[in-house]
């Protein structure tokens, strides 16, 4: 089993390039099924979730080839409407093929993705949206079946602005006759990227990035070339890495507008952030101070940055309060941070953090993707050696994390059973 060995205490300095967005790439990859053509995707990050989605597409009959950060996906011979349980369980986001399959074949059978470490993650909002479009949806033995009944555009209101449900409904509606109006939609930048991709393929969608999206169904889509947006959560993780190590890091391929709430919070606690348009410079200081955070749907503070910020708040003087409103079980990193000396109390969905200057190196385990990132950040700051285990979670969502950190001067090695790399 691989682990990271980190010897903390080095201030990160230098330049880092941010990869393309995982959460933009995944729905766009699913959407390639809708074109029955060849699609070229540029800027796709090299990470495990992308490999899983590539395998999902292959299982459905597509040809997927990678050359560096370019994916060439040919869905002309795709012919299956079924995603079996062993595949859908590998990754929550595999459920995004359901909207694409319904769009192309008007039928789908997708095994339920199940829960995960951070919460139960139901599919009710996705299914409600498909029903509103006129699909008969049934659930049997862990499989969600969809079949066209009386298709037509509709008004649909999401009870909560779910990212995945917004994307799935947008995809299904793009090839459904009539006009669909999706209200209380999620507003994430990844949804705008999906809209741009679908429109380039010939769809007629307006409003992504706002809370009402209007989709005029078309009868056919075609292949295109598209470059995915930069990964705002990877960028945010490197911003926190600069802050927690009191470093000075220049970040490129970053869209500051996509992480305004994080930038505001980092500035509030005393981190210097400046930009010349294409670069963002982040400088940490000794004199950072505490702040409170509440995770919210975009443009609020992203739940995917909550664990990393908690690692930072553990090292700044004063008391910080973190409220997690998106996922019911997203404090798994707290137990591990405590092993490193962090003083954190949990009361329901609220964490109370008493910052202390020093963390101590320890052996810790990543319970999920962003929890793993938080532990790496804490390890970069801690005195002594930190071993972060269960790296498969980090591999799901970070493109060569330890290599990028090494280039910034971090003392971090990846150790495998066969040695380090
Ligand atoms: C996406 C992101 C994930 C991020 C999350 C919230 C991808 C691939 N993943 O996940 O990194 O943490 O947005 O920003 O883009 N919910 C329901 N019923 C549903 C759907 C969702 O109750 O049918 C609930 C979930 O349980 C959760 C909340 O809504 O509590 C947010 O989930 P959602 O926005 O759907 O997240 P994902 O799309 O799964």
XYZ file of C-alpha atoms and ligand atoms in Angstrom:
460
model
C 0.000 0.000 0.000
C 1.399 3.409 -0.996
C 1.858 6.229 1.451
C 3.341 9.700 1.527
C 6.251 10.390 3.836
C 6.373 14.106 4.596
C 9.018 15.901 6.620
C 7.270 19.129 7.522
C 8.468 22.656 8.128
C 9.578 23.796 4.656
C 8.060 27.016 3.279
C 6.811 26.278 -0.260
C 8.293 28.533 -2.926
C 8.073 28.600 -6.706
C 5.550 28.043 -9.454
C 2.842 25.457 -9.900
C 0.628 24.690 -12.883
C -2.976 23.694 -12.152
C -4.471 20.797 -14.121
C -7.856 20.739 -15.818
C -10.917 20.337 -13.631
C -11.899 16.839 -12.517
C -15.465 17.891 -11.781
C -15.834 19.571 -15.187
C -14.230 16.661 -17.076
C -16.468 13.948 -15.581
C -19.895 15.257 -16.743
C -18.415 16.333 -20.090
C -17.013 12.842 -20.615
C -20.464 11.406 -19.855
C -22.003 13.891 -22.302
C -19.801 12.632 -25.167
C -22.196 9.647 -25.319
C -24.903 12.007 -26.577
C -23.168 12.887 -29.853
C -22.559 9.463 -31.466
C -19.435 11.052 -32.953
C -15.810 11.786 -32.081
C -15.019 14.317 -29.355
C -11.574 15.697 -28.481
C -11.212 16.897 -24.893
C -8.132 18.922 -23.983
C -6.785 19.692 -20.510
C -8.150 16.521 -18.927
C -6.297 15.776 -15.661
C -4.452 12.497 -15.214
C -6.171 10.932 -12.232
C -8.066 7.875 -11.114
C -11.644 9.217 -11.362
C -10.958 10.050 -15.023
C -9.662 6.496 -15.592
C -12.847 5.123 -14.027
C -15.062 7.315 -16.245
C -13.004 6.196 -19.282
C -13.696 2.580 -18.304
C -17.398 3.374 -17.862
C -17.522 4.794 -21.404
C -15.615 1.777 -22.799
C -18.060 -0.570 -21.100
C -20.885 1.304 -22.844
C -19.150 0.699 -26.204
C -17.123 3.895 -26.679
C -13.469 4.061 -27.714
C -11.386 6.215 -25.369
C -7.744 7.094 -25.990
C -5.459 9.393 -24.032
C -2.465 11.328 -25.294
C -0.977 13.450 -22.497
C -3.851 15.676 -21.357
C -6.004 15.045 -24.440
C -8.785 12.454 -24.505
C -10.198 11.300 -27.815
C -13.582 9.718 -27.287
C -15.409 8.017 -30.141
C -18.980 7.107 -29.210
C -20.149 6.108 -32.725
C -20.260 2.422 -31.835
C -21.545 2.862 -28.291
C -24.599 0.663 -27.969
C -25.187 -0.297 -24.334
C -27.717 1.348 -22.031
C -26.629 -0.565 -18.932
C -24.179 0.410 -16.230
C -23.740 -2.557 -13.904
C -23.278 -2.328 -10.165
C -19.578 -3.279 -10.017
C -18.783 -0.255 -12.210
C -21.195 2.284 -10.772
C -19.945 1.577 -7.251
C -16.408 2.571 -8.218
C -17.294 6.243 -8.386
C -20.300 8.309 -7.372
C -20.060 10.458 -10.534
C -20.629 7.412 -12.787
C -24.353 8.210 -12.275
C -23.840 11.106 -14.715
C -24.130 8.696 -17.640
C -27.824 8.234 -16.842
C -28.838 11.635 -18.263
C -26.621 11.068 -21.316
C -28.020 7.553 -21.966
C -31.612 8.775 -21.660
C -30.788 11.607 -24.063
C -29.320 9.288 -26.702
C -31.346 6.071 -26.388
C -34.421 7.232 -24.406
C -33.697 4.259 -22.156
C -31.178 3.543 -19.402
C -30.476 1.026 -16.656
C -27.911 2.378 -14.210
C -27.022 0.671 -10.957
C -27.340 2.896 -7.919
C -23.983 4.474 -7.059
C -24.474 3.939 -3.323
C -23.196 6.128 -0.503
C -19.637 7.101 0.293
C -17.499 8.142 3.254
C -18.819 11.713 3.400
C -22.548 11.020 3.227
C -25.434 8.918 1.927
C -25.715 10.849 -1.362
C -29.178 9.901 -2.653
C -30.382 10.255 -6.295
C -33.934 11.491 -5.641
C -33.423 14.930 -7.225
C -31.930 13.428 -10.404
C -34.837 11.010 -10.743
C -37.435 13.698 -10.026
C -35.965 15.736 -12.884
C -36.038 12.775 -15.322
C -39.673 12.094 -14.398
C -40.548 15.726 -15.074
C -39.123 15.337 -18.605
C -41.530 12.453 -19.208
C -39.421 9.405 -18.361
C -40.948 6.525 -16.499
C -38.421 5.850 -13.724
C -38.464 2.693 -11.646
C -36.029 1.325 -9.103
C -35.527 -2.379 -8.616
C -32.799 -4.351 -6.833
C -30.452 -1.343 -6.734
C -30.892 -0.423 -10.408
C -32.520 2.784 -11.693
C -34.453 2.148 -14.901
C -35.594 4.944 -17.195
C -37.781 4.685 -20.257
C -39.367 7.407 -22.381
C -43.084 7.668 -21.682
C -44.424 11.017 -22.789
C -41.450 13.261 -23.431
C -41.785 17.027 -23.390
C -40.116 20.054 -21.830
C -41.290 20.978 -18.343
C -40.754 23.355 -15.450
C -38.663 21.609 -12.827
C -37.620 22.977 -9.469
C -34.817 21.289 -7.548
C -35.435 21.138 -3.782
C -31.687 21.705 -3.354
C -29.218 23.006 -5.982
C -27.502 19.636 -6.491
C -24.554 19.766 -8.883
C -25.002 16.242 -10.242
C -28.786 16.534 -10.603
C -28.430 19.837 -12.490
C -25.906 18.238 -14.879
C -27.892 15.040 -15.384
C -31.153 16.905 -16.076
C -29.389 19.334 -18.448
C -28.026 16.401 -20.451
C -31.322 14.517 -20.622
C -33.259 17.685 -21.538
C -30.807 18.721 -24.295
C -32.208 15.960 -26.550
C -35.786 16.001 -25.206
C -38.366 17.773 -27.379
C -39.751 21.063 -26.013
C -38.417 23.639 -23.582
C -37.299 22.629 -20.111
C -36.875 25.245 -17.405
C -34.753 24.087 -14.493
C -35.133 26.261 -11.398
C -32.979 26.387 -8.264
C -30.205 24.876 -10.385
C -26.661 24.596 -9.067
C -24.466 27.486 -10.283
C -20.967 25.966 -10.210
C -18.427 26.924 -12.938
C -18.375 23.235 -13.965
C -22.035 23.561 -14.980
C -21.191 26.516 -17.208
C -18.427 24.404 -18.779
C -20.920 21.586 -19.448
C -23.344 24.076 -21.005
C -20.571 25.480 -23.234
C -19.573 21.965 -24.296
C -23.149 20.880 -25.061
C -23.894 24.097 -26.968
C -20.766 23.590 -29.048
C -22.157 20.129 -29.895
C -25.360 21.778 -31.105
C -27.493 21.986 -27.949
C -29.527 25.083 -27.062
C -28.999 25.829 -23.375
C -28.980 29.210 -21.616
C -28.599 30.317 -18.037
C -25.906 28.023 -16.565
C -24.221 29.937 -13.761
C -27.600 31.412 -12.763
C -30.279 29.627 -10.788
C -32.618 29.157 -13.774
C -31.455 27.171 -16.810
C -33.517 27.030 -19.995
C -32.963 24.077 -22.295
C -34.534 23.911 -25.739
C -34.416 20.293 -26.884
C -32.747 19.543 -30.238
C -32.855 16.294 -32.205
C -29.123 15.653 -32.752
C -25.682 16.632 -31.480
C -22.285 16.377 -33.188
C -18.619 15.904 -32.203
C -16.427 18.857 -31.154
C -13.116 19.809 -29.586
C -13.256 21.367 -26.124
C -10.786 22.442 -23.427
C -11.957 21.952 -19.850
C -11.656 24.746 -17.277
C -8.874 24.675 -14.636
C -9.508 22.757 -11.418
C -10.565 25.342 -8.827
C -10.241 22.889 -5.933
C -6.687 21.880 -6.866
C -5.878 25.613 -7.168
C -7.448 26.230 -3.751
C -5.455 23.379 -2.227
C -2.185 24.942 -3.448
C -3.272 28.352 -2.130
C -3.766 26.807 1.297
C -0.442 24.949 0.941
C 1.294 28.318 0.459
C -0.546 29.805 3.443
C -0.013 26.916 5.877
C 3.742 26.698 5.166
C 4.194 30.519 5.218
C 5.381 30.135 1.655
C 5.281 32.207 -1.517
C 3.748 30.411 -4.503
C 2.880 31.546 -8.031
C -0.055 29.609 -9.444
C -0.931 29.450 -13.133
C -3.928 28.094 -15.040
C -6.266 29.383 -12.343
C -9.513 31.359 -12.627
C -9.699 33.515 -9.513
C -13.358 34.300 -10.163
C -14.180 30.599 -9.621
C -12.824 30.661 -6.057
C -13.884 34.082 -4.824
C -15.258 32.794 -1.515
C -11.976 31.033 -0.727
C -9.927 34.076 -1.746
C -12.084 36.302 0.484
C -11.645 33.930 3.441
C -7.869 33.618 2.967
C -7.544 37.410 2.755
C -9.701 37.756 5.880
C -7.224 35.645 7.862
C -4.254 37.632 6.546
C -2.972 35.741 3.484
C -1.618 37.989 0.699
C -3.131 37.206 -2.699
C -2.292 39.183 -5.808
C -2.734 38.560 -9.515
C -1.480 39.867 -12.820
C -4.318 38.250 -14.750
C -2.694 34.981 -15.731
C -0.806 34.291 -12.480
C -1.939 34.340 -8.891
C 0.637 34.861 -6.145
C -0.113 33.588 -2.661
C 2.107 34.523 0.279
C 1.533 33.188 3.774
C 2.694 35.041 6.891
C 3.469 34.211 10.456
C 0.633 36.487 11.566
C -2.506 34.745 10.310
C -5.607 34.771 12.479
C -8.780 32.746 13.002
C -12.036 32.985 11.030
C -15.360 31.189 10.711
C -16.466 29.190 7.670
C -19.826 27.862 6.574
C -19.968 25.644 3.484
C -22.694 26.583 0.993
C -23.658 25.851 -2.603
C -21.676 27.939 -5.119
C -20.838 30.834 -4.952
C -20.642 30.128 -1.209
C -17.641 28.494 0.440
C -17.027 25.093 -1.246
C -17.417 21.955 0.845
C -14.530 20.519 -1.204
C -12.179 23.066 0.440
C -13.492 22.630 3.994
C -11.018 19.919 5.149
C -7.984 21.782 3.749
C -9.110 25.028 5.441
C -9.616 23.156 8.692
C -5.977 22.025 8.540
C -4.979 25.685 8.107
C -7.274 26.931 10.891
C -5.689 24.339 13.221
C -2.403 26.244 12.905
C -3.516 29.869 13.372
C -4.039 31.474 16.782
C -7.607 31.932 18.027
C -10.831 29.958 17.772
C -12.391 29.191 14.383
C -15.806 27.687 13.759
C -16.532 25.566 10.701
C -20.110 24.637 9.786
C -20.606 21.930 7.147
C -24.044 22.280 5.540
C -23.641 20.197 2.352
C -22.614 16.695 3.512
C -23.681 15.090 6.771
C -20.444 13.243 7.465
C -17.637 15.427 6.231
C -15.503 15.661 9.365
C -13.633 12.376 8.928
C -10.310 14.231 8.786
C -10.820 15.663 12.283
C -9.872 12.460 14.079
C -6.656 12.230 12.045
C -5.805 15.931 12.504
C -6.202 15.391 16.255
C -3.508 12.693 16.050
C -1.237 15.484 14.821
C -2.070 17.638 17.840
C -4.934 19.720 16.409
C -7.511 20.837 18.987
C -10.899 20.347 17.341
C -14.287 19.637 18.928
C -17.246 18.416 16.890
C -20.861 19.147 17.714
C -23.091 17.793 14.965
C -22.245 19.682 11.814
C -20.132 22.255 13.673
C -16.404 22.009 14.340
C -14.728 24.284 16.868
C -11.015 24.658 16.268
C -8.588 26.103 18.786
C -5.596 27.019 16.683
C -2.103 26.224 17.904
C 1.125 27.100 16.243
C 2.619 23.637 16.042
C 1.283 20.361 14.747
C 3.265 17.171 15.279
C 4.006 14.592 12.595
C 2.031 11.340 12.942
C 0.848 8.303 10.973
C -2.584 9.188 9.557
C -5.031 7.732 7.026
C -6.930 9.524 4.261
C -10.623 8.638 4.548
C -11.665 10.456 1.371
C -10.197 12.695 -1.312
C -10.240 16.121 0.333
C -9.616 14.712 3.819
C -6.428 13.233 2.338
C -5.438 16.632 0.923
C -5.990 18.216 4.357
C -3.670 15.682 5.988
C -0.946 16.320 3.412
C -1.229 20.071 4.093
C -1.053 19.497 7.853
C 1.995 17.257 7.285
C 3.750 20.009 5.313
C 3.421 22.279 8.346
C 3.979 19.744 11.153
C 7.185 19.201 13.086
C 8.791 15.860 12.249
C 7.559 13.084 9.974
C 3.987 12.511 8.808
C 2.921 9.365 7.002
C -0.317 9.682 5.035
C -1.782 6.298 4.116
C -4.677 5.128 1.893
C -3.446 7.232 -1.006
C -5.989 5.790 -3.438
C -8.378 8.473 -2.193
C -5.914 11.257 -3.049
C -5.127 9.615 -6.428
C -8.837 9.883 -7.308
C -8.670 13.643 -7.589
C -5.146 15.121 -7.584
C -2.886 15.017 -10.631
C 0.666 14.129 -9.403
C 0.206 15.939 -6.092
C 3.536 14.933 -4.554
C 5.504 15.807 -7.738
C 3.983 19.300 -7.824
C 4.721 19.766 -4.102
C 8.306 18.523 -4.534
C 8.852 21.171 -7.231
C 7.791 23.785 -4.688
C 10.441 22.512 -2.274
C 8.326 20.243 -0.084
C 10.047 17.248 1.481
C 7.516 14.615 0.405
C 8.065 11.127 -1.016
C 5.657 8.571 -2.307
C 6.537 5.182 -0.875
C 5.362 1.997 -2.478
C 5.958 -1.554 -1.352
C 8.767 -1.554 -3.956
C 10.437 1.686 -2.762
C 9.937 5.434 -3.098
C 9.236 7.586 -6.161
C -20.481 17.406 -6.685
C -18.973 17.302 -6.767
C -18.385 17.139 -5.369
C -18.873 18.247 -4.447
C -20.402 18.371 -4.480
C -20.918 19.560 -3.698
C -18.616 16.267 -8.923
C -18.199 15.071 -9.699
N -18.624 16.156 -7.583
O -20.957 16.173 -6.158
O -16.963 17.175 -5.481
O -18.463 17.967 -3.132
O -20.845 18.509 -5.847
O -20.337 20.731 -4.145
O -18.899 17.314 -9.482
N -28.512 15.357 -2.756
C -29.754 14.833 -2.490
N -30.438 14.213 -3.508
C -29.928 14.125 -4.779
C -28.649 14.685 -5.039
C -27.963 15.293 -4.005
O -30.238 14.874 -1.370
O -30.610 13.568 -5.663
C -27.752 15.986 -1.659
C -26.470 15.221 -1.342
O -26.718 14.144 -0.478
C -25.616 16.295 -0.719
C -26.049 17.554 -1.455
O -27.292 17.256 -2.072
O -25.921 16.411 0.644
C -25.070 18.026 -2.493
O -24.855 17.010 -3.445
P -24.557 17.311 -4.972
O -24.509 18.782 -5.216
O -25.486 16.501 -5.781
O -23.102 16.716 -5.105
P -22.515 15.811 -6.262
O -23.019 16.270 -7.579
O -22.645 14.383 -5.906
